[in-house]
C-alpha positions as YAML, in Angstrom:
chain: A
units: angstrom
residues:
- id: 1
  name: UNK
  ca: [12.87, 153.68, -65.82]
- id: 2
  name: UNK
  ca: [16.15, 154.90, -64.87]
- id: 3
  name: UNK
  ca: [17.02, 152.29, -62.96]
- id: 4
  name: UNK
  ca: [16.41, 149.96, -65.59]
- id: 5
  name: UNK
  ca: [18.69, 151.76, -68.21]
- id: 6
  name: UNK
  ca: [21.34, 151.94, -65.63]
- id: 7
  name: UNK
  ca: [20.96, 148.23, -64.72]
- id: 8
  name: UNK
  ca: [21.13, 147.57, -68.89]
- id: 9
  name: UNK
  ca: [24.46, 149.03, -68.80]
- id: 10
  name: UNK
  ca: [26.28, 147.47, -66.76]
- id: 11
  name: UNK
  ca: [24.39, 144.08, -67.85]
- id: 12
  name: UNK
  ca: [26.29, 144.71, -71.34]
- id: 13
  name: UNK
  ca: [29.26, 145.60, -69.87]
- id: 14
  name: UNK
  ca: [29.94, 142.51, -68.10]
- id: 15
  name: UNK
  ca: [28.80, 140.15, -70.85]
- id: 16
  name: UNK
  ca: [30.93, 142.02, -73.64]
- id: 17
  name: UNK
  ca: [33.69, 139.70, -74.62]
- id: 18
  name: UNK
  ca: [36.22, 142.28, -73.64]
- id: 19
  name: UNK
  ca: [35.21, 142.95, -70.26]
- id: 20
  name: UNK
  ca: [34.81, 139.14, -69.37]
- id: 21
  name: UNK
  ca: [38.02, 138.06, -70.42]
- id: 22
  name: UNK
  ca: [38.47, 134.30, -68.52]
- id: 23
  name: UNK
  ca: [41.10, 134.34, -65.68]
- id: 24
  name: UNK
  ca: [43.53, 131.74, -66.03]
- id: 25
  name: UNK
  ca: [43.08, 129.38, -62.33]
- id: 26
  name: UNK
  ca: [45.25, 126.40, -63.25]
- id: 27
  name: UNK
  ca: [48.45, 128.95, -62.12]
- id: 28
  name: UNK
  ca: [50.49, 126.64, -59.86]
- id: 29
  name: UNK
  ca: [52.82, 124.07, -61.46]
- id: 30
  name: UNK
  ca: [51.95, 124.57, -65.05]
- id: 31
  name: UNK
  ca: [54.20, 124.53, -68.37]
- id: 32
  name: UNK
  ca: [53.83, 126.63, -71.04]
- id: 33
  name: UNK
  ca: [52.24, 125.87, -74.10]
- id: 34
  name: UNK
  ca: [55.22, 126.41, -76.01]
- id: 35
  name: UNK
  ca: [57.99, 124.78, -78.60]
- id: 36
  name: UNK
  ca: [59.77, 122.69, -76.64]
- id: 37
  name: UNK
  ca: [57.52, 122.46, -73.15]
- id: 38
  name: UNK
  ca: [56.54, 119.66, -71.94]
- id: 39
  name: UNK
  ca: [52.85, 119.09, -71.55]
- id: 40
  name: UNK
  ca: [52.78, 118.73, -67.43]
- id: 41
  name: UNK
  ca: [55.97, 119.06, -65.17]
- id: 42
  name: UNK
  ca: [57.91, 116.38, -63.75]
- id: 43
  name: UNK
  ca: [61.32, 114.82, -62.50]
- id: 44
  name: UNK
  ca: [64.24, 114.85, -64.97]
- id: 45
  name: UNK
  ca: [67.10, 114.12, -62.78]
- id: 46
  name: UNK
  ca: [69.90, 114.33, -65.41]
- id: 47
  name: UNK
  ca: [69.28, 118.24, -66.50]
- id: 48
  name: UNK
  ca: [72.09, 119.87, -67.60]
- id: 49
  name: UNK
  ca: [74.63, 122.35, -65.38]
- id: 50
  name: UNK
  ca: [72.75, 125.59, -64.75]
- id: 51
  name: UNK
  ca: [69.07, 123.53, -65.13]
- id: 52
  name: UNK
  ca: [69.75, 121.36, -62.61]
- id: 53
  name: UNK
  ca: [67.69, 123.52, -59.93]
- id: 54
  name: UNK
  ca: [64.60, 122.21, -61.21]
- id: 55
  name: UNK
  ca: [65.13, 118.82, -61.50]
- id: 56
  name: UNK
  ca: [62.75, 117.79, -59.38]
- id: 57
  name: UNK
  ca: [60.09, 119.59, -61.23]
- id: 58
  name: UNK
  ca: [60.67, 120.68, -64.60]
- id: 59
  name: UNK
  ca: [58.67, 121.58, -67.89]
- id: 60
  name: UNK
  ca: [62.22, 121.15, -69.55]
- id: 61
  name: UNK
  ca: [64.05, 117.78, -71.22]
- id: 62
  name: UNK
  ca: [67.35, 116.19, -70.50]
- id: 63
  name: UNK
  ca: [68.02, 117.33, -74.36]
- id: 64
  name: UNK
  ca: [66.48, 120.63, -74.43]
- id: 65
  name: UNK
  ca: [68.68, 121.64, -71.16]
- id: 66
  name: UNK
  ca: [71.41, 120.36, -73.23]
- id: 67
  name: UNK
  ca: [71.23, 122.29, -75.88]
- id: 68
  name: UNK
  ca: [70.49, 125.41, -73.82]
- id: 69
  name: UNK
  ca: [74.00, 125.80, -72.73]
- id: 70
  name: UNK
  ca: [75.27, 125.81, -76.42]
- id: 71
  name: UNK
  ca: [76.21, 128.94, -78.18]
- id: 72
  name: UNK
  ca: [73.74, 128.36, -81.23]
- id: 73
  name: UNK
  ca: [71.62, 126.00, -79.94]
- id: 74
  name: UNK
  ca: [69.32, 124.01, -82.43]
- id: 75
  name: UNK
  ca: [66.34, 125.00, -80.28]
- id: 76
  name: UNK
  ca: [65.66, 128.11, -82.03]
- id: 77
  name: UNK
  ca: [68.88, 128.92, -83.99]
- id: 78
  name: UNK
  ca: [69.89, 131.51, -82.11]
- id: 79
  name: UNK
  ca: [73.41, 132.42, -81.62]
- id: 80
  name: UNK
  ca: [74.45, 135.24, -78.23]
- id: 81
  name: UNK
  ca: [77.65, 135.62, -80.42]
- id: 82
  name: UNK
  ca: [75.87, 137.96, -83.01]
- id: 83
  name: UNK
  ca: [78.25, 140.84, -82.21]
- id: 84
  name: UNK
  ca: [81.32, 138.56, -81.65]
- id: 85
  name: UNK
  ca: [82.44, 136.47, -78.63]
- id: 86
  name: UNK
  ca: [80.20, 137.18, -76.00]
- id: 87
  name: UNK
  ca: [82.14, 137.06, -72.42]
- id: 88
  name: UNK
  ca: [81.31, 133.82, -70.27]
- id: 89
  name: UNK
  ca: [80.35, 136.44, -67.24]
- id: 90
  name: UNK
  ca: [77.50, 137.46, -69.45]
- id: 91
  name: UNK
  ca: [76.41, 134.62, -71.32]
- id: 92
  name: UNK
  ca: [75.86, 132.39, -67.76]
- id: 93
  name: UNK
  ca: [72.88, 134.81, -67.19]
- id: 94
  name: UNK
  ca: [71.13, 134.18, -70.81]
- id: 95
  name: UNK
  ca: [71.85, 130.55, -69.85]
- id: 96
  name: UNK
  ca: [69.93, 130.88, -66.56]
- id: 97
  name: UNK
  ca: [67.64, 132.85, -68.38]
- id: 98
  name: UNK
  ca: [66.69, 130.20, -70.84]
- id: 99
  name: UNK
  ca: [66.50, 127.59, -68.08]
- id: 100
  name: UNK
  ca: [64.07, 129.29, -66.18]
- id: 101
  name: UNK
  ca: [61.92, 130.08, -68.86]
- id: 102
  name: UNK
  ca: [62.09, 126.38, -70.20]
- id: 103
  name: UNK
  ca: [61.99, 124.81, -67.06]
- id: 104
  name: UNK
  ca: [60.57, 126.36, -64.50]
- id: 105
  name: UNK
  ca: [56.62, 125.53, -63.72]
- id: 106
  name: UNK
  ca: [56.50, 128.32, -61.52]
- id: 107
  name: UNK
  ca: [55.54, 131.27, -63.96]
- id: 108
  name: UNK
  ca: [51.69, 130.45, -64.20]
- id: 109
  name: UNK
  ca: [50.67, 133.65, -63.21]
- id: 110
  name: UNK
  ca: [52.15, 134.96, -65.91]
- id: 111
  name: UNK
  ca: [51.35, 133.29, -68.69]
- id: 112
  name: UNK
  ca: [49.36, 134.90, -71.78]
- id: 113
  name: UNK
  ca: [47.96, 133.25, -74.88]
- id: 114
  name: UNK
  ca: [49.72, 134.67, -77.99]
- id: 115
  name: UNK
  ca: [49.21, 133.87, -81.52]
- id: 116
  name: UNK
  ca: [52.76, 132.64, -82.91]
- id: 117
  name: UNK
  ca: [53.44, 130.36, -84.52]
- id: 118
  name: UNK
  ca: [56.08, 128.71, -82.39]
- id: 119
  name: UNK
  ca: [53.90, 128.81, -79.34]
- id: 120
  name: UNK
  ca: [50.31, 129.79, -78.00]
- id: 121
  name: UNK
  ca: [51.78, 130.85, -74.53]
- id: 122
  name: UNK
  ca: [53.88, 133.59, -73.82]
- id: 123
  name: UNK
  ca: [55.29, 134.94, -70.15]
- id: 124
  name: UNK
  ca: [54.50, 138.70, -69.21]
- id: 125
  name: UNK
  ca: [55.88, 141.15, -66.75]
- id: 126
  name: UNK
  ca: [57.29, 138.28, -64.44]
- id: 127
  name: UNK
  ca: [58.51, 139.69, -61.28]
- id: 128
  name: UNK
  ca: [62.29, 139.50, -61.52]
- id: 129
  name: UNK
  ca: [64.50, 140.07, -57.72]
- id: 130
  name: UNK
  ca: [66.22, 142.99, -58.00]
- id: 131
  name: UNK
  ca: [69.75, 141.34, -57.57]
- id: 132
  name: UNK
  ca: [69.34, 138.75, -60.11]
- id: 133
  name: UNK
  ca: [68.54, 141.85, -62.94]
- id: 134
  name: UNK
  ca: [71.16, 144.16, -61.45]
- id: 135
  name: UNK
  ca: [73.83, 141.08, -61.59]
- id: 136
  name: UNK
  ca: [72.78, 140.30, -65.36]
- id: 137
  name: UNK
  ca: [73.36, 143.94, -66.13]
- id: 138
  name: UNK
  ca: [77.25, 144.60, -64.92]
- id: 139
  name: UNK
  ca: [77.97, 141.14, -66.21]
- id: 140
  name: UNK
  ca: [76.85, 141.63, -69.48]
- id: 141
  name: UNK
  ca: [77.99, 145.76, -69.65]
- id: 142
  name: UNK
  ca: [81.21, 145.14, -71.97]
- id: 143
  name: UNK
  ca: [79.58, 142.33, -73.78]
- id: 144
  name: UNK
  ca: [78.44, 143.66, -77.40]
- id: 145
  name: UNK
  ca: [74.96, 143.10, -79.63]
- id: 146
  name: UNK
  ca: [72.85, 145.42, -81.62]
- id: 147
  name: UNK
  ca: [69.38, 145.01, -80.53]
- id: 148
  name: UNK
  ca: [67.76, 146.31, -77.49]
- id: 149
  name: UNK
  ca: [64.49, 144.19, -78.44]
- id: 150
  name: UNK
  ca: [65.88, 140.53, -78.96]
- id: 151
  name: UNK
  ca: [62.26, 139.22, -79.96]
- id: 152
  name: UNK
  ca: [61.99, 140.26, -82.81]
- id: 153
  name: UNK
  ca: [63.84, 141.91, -85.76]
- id: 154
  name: UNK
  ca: [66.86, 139.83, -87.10]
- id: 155
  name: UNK
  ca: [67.78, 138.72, -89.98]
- id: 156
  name: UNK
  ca: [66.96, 135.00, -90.37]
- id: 157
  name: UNK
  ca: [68.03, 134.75, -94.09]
- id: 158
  name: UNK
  ca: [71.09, 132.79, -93.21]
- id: 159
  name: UNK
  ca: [69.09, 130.26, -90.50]
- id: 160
  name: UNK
  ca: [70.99, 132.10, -87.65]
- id: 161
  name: UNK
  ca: [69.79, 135.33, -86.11]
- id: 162
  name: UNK
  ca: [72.14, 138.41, -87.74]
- id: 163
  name: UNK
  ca: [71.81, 141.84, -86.95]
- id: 164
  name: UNK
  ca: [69.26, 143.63, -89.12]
- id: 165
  name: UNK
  ca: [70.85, 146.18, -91.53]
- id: 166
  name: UNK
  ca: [72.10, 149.34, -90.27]
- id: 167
  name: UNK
  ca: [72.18, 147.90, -87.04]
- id: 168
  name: UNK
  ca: [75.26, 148.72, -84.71]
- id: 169
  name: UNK
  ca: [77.38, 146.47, -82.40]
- id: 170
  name: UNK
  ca: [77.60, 148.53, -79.49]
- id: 171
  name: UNK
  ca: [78.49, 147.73, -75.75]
- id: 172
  name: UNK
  ca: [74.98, 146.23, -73.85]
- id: 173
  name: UNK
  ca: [75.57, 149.30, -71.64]
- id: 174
  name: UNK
  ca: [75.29, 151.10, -74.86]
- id: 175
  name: UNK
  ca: [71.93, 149.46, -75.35]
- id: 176
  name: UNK
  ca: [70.63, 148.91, -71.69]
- id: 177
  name: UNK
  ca: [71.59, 151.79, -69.73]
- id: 178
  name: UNK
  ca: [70.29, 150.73, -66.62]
- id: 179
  name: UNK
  ca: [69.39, 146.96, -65.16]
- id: 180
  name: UNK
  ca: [65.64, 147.49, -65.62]
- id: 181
  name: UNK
  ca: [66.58, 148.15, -69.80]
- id: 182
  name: UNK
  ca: [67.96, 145.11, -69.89]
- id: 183
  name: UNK
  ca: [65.76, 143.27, -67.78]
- id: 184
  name: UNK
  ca: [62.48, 144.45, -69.31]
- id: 185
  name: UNK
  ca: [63.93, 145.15, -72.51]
- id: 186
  name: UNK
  ca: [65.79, 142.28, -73.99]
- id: 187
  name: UNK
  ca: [62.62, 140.24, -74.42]
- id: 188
  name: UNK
  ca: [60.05, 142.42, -74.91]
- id: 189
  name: UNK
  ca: [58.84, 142.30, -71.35]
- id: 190
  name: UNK
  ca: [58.67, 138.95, -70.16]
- id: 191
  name: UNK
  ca: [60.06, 140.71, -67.36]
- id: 192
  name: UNK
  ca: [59.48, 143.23, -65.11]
- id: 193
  name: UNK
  ca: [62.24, 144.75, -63.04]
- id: 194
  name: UNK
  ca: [61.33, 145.40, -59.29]
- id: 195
  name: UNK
  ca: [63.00, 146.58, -55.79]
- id: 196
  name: UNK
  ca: [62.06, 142.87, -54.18]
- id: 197
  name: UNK
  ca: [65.03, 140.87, -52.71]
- id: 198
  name: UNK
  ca: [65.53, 137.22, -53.03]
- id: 199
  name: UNK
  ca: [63.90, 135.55, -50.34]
- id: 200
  name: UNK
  ca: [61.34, 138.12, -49.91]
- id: 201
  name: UNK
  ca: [58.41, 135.83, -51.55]
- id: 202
  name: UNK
  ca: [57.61, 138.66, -53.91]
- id: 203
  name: UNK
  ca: [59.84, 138.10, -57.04]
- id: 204
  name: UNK
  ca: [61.06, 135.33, -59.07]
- id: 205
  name: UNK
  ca: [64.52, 133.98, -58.72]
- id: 206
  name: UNK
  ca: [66.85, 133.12, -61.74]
- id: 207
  name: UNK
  ca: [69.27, 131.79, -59.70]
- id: 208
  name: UNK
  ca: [68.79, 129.51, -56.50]
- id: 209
  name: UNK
  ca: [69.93, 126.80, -54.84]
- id: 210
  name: UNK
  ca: [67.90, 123.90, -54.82]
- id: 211
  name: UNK
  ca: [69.14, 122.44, -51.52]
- id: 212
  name: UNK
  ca: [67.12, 124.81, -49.53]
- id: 213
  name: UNK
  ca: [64.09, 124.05, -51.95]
- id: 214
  name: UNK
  ca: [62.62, 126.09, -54.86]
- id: 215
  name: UNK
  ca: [61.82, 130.09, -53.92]
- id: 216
  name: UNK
  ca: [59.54, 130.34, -56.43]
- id: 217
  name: UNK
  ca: [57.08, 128.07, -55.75]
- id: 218
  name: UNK
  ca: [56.46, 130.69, -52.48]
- id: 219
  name: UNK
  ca: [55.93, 133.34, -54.93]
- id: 220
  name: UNK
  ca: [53.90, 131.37, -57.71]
- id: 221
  name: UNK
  ca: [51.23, 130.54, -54.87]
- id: 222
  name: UNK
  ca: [51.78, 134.61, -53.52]
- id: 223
  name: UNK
  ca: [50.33, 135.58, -57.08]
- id: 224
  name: UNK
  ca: [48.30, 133.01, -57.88]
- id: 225
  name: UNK
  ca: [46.49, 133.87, -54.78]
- id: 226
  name: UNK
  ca: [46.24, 137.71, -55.81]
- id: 227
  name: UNK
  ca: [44.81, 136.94, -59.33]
- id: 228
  name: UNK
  ca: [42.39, 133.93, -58.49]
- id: 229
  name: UNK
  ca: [40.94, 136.13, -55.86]
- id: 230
  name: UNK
  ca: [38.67, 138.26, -57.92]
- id: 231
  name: UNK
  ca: [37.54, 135.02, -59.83]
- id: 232
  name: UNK
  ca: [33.63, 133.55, -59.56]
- id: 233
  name: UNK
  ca: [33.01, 130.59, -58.26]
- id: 234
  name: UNK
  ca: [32.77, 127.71, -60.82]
- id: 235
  name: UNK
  ca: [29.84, 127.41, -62.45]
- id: 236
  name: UNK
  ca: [28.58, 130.88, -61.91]
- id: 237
  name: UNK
  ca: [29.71, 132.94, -65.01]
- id: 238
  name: UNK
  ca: [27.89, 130.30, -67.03]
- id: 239
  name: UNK
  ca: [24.86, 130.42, -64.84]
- id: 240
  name: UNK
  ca: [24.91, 134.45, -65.55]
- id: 241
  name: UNK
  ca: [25.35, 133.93, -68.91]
- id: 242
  name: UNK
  ca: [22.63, 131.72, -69.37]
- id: 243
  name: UNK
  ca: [20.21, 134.32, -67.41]
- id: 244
  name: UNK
  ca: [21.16, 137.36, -69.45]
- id: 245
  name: UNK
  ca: [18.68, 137.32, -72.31]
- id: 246
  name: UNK
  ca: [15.93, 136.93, -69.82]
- id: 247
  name: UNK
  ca: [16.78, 140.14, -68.26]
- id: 248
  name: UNK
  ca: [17.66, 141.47, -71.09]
- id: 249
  name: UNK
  ca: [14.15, 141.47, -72.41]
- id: 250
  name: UNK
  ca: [12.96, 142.24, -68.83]
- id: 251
  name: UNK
  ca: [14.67, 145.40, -68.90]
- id: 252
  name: UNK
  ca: [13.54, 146.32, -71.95]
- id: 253
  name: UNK
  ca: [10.24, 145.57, -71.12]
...
């Protein structure tokens, strides 16, 4: 009988909604399900300045990597010049930012589904090479906002993001005392800071040169790999499913 109780356990453990949360195996060359992604990537070979790396592949438009480079861009009203003028060494690396995350179709296995109303797909914890974060962060020291969290908590009322009352412009230093503040920080952990160099197939590149082909894609497939291999076969979780109220009442009986 023991057996049986034990076996009853772990039969509701697996099928409990929580425990059986579905992997995610379309990972490689993927867009977002988000505002302004495009449904499947492809060539756009007029992408603005700093998107042009992935014109050969991009989840991004001509007019979306337009409007990137602007300093309140119509995409999502946002302005980087909250706290006045932000310098041009700093504001490059929000620009490369914002084209990787609206371009790239190399962050599949990162994606998560969200519940916002601006998008159903969100990027998590992506990988980011240690120069590219550390780079971002003396850049942007001297540059000024408010907010060490820039997902959430402005003041919209004007159509423009503001700082929220009682908020203080101080320096980003001020804010982000180290590269992996401001890296994991600034949008709520879409990225994760790590010790990888570029080229070492382990973390994500903001900044590349297309020439010698895309980085990323090597470290899309390196992840991809790592997550799909714990996955069942297709066709099998539905085949187990199917067969657990059988042994449910087996068990029981």
């Amino acid at each position: 009988m023991a057996w049986r109780l034990i076996a009853l356990v772990l039969l509701l453990a697996w099928t409990a909604p929580t425990c059986r949360a579905r992997v995610k195996t379309d990972l490689l060359n993927v867009c977002m399900d988000a505002k302004h992604h495009k449904a499947k990537p492809g060539p756009e070979d007029k992408l603005h300045a700093q998107c042009t790396p992935w014109r050969k592949k991009a989840c991004c438009t001509v007019s979306t990597s337009q409007e990137l480079h602007k300093d309140t861009s119509r995409l999502y009203n946002f302005t980087w010049d909250h706290c006045g003028k932000m310098e041009p060494a700093c504001k490059r690396h929000f620009i490369q930012d914002n084209c990787l995350y609206e371009c790239s179709p190399n962050l599949g296995p990162w994606i998560q589904e969200v519940n916002q109303s601006w998008r159903k797909e969100r990027i998590l914890h992506v990988p980011l090479c240690r120069e590219d974060c550390e780079q971002w962060w003396q850049d942007c020291r001297t540059s000024y906002t408010c907010k060490s969290n820039w997902h959430r908590g402005w003041n919209w009322t004007s159509g423009v993001n503001k700082c929220p009352a009682r908020a203080t412009c101080r320096t980003f230093e001020a804010y982000f005392p180290t590269p992996a503040a401001l890296c994991e920080g600034i949008w709520d952990h879409s990225y994760k800071a790590t010790n990888y160099s570029r080229g070492s197939g382990r973390c994500i590149q903001m900044w590349f040169e297309p020439a010698q082909g895309n980085p990323n894609e090597e470290v899309a497939r390196f992840y991809a790999g790592a997550r799909n291999a714990g996955v069942m076969p297709q066709g099998i979780e539905r085949l187990l499913l199917s067969l657990a109220p059988m042994l449910y009442l087996w068990l029981l009986g």
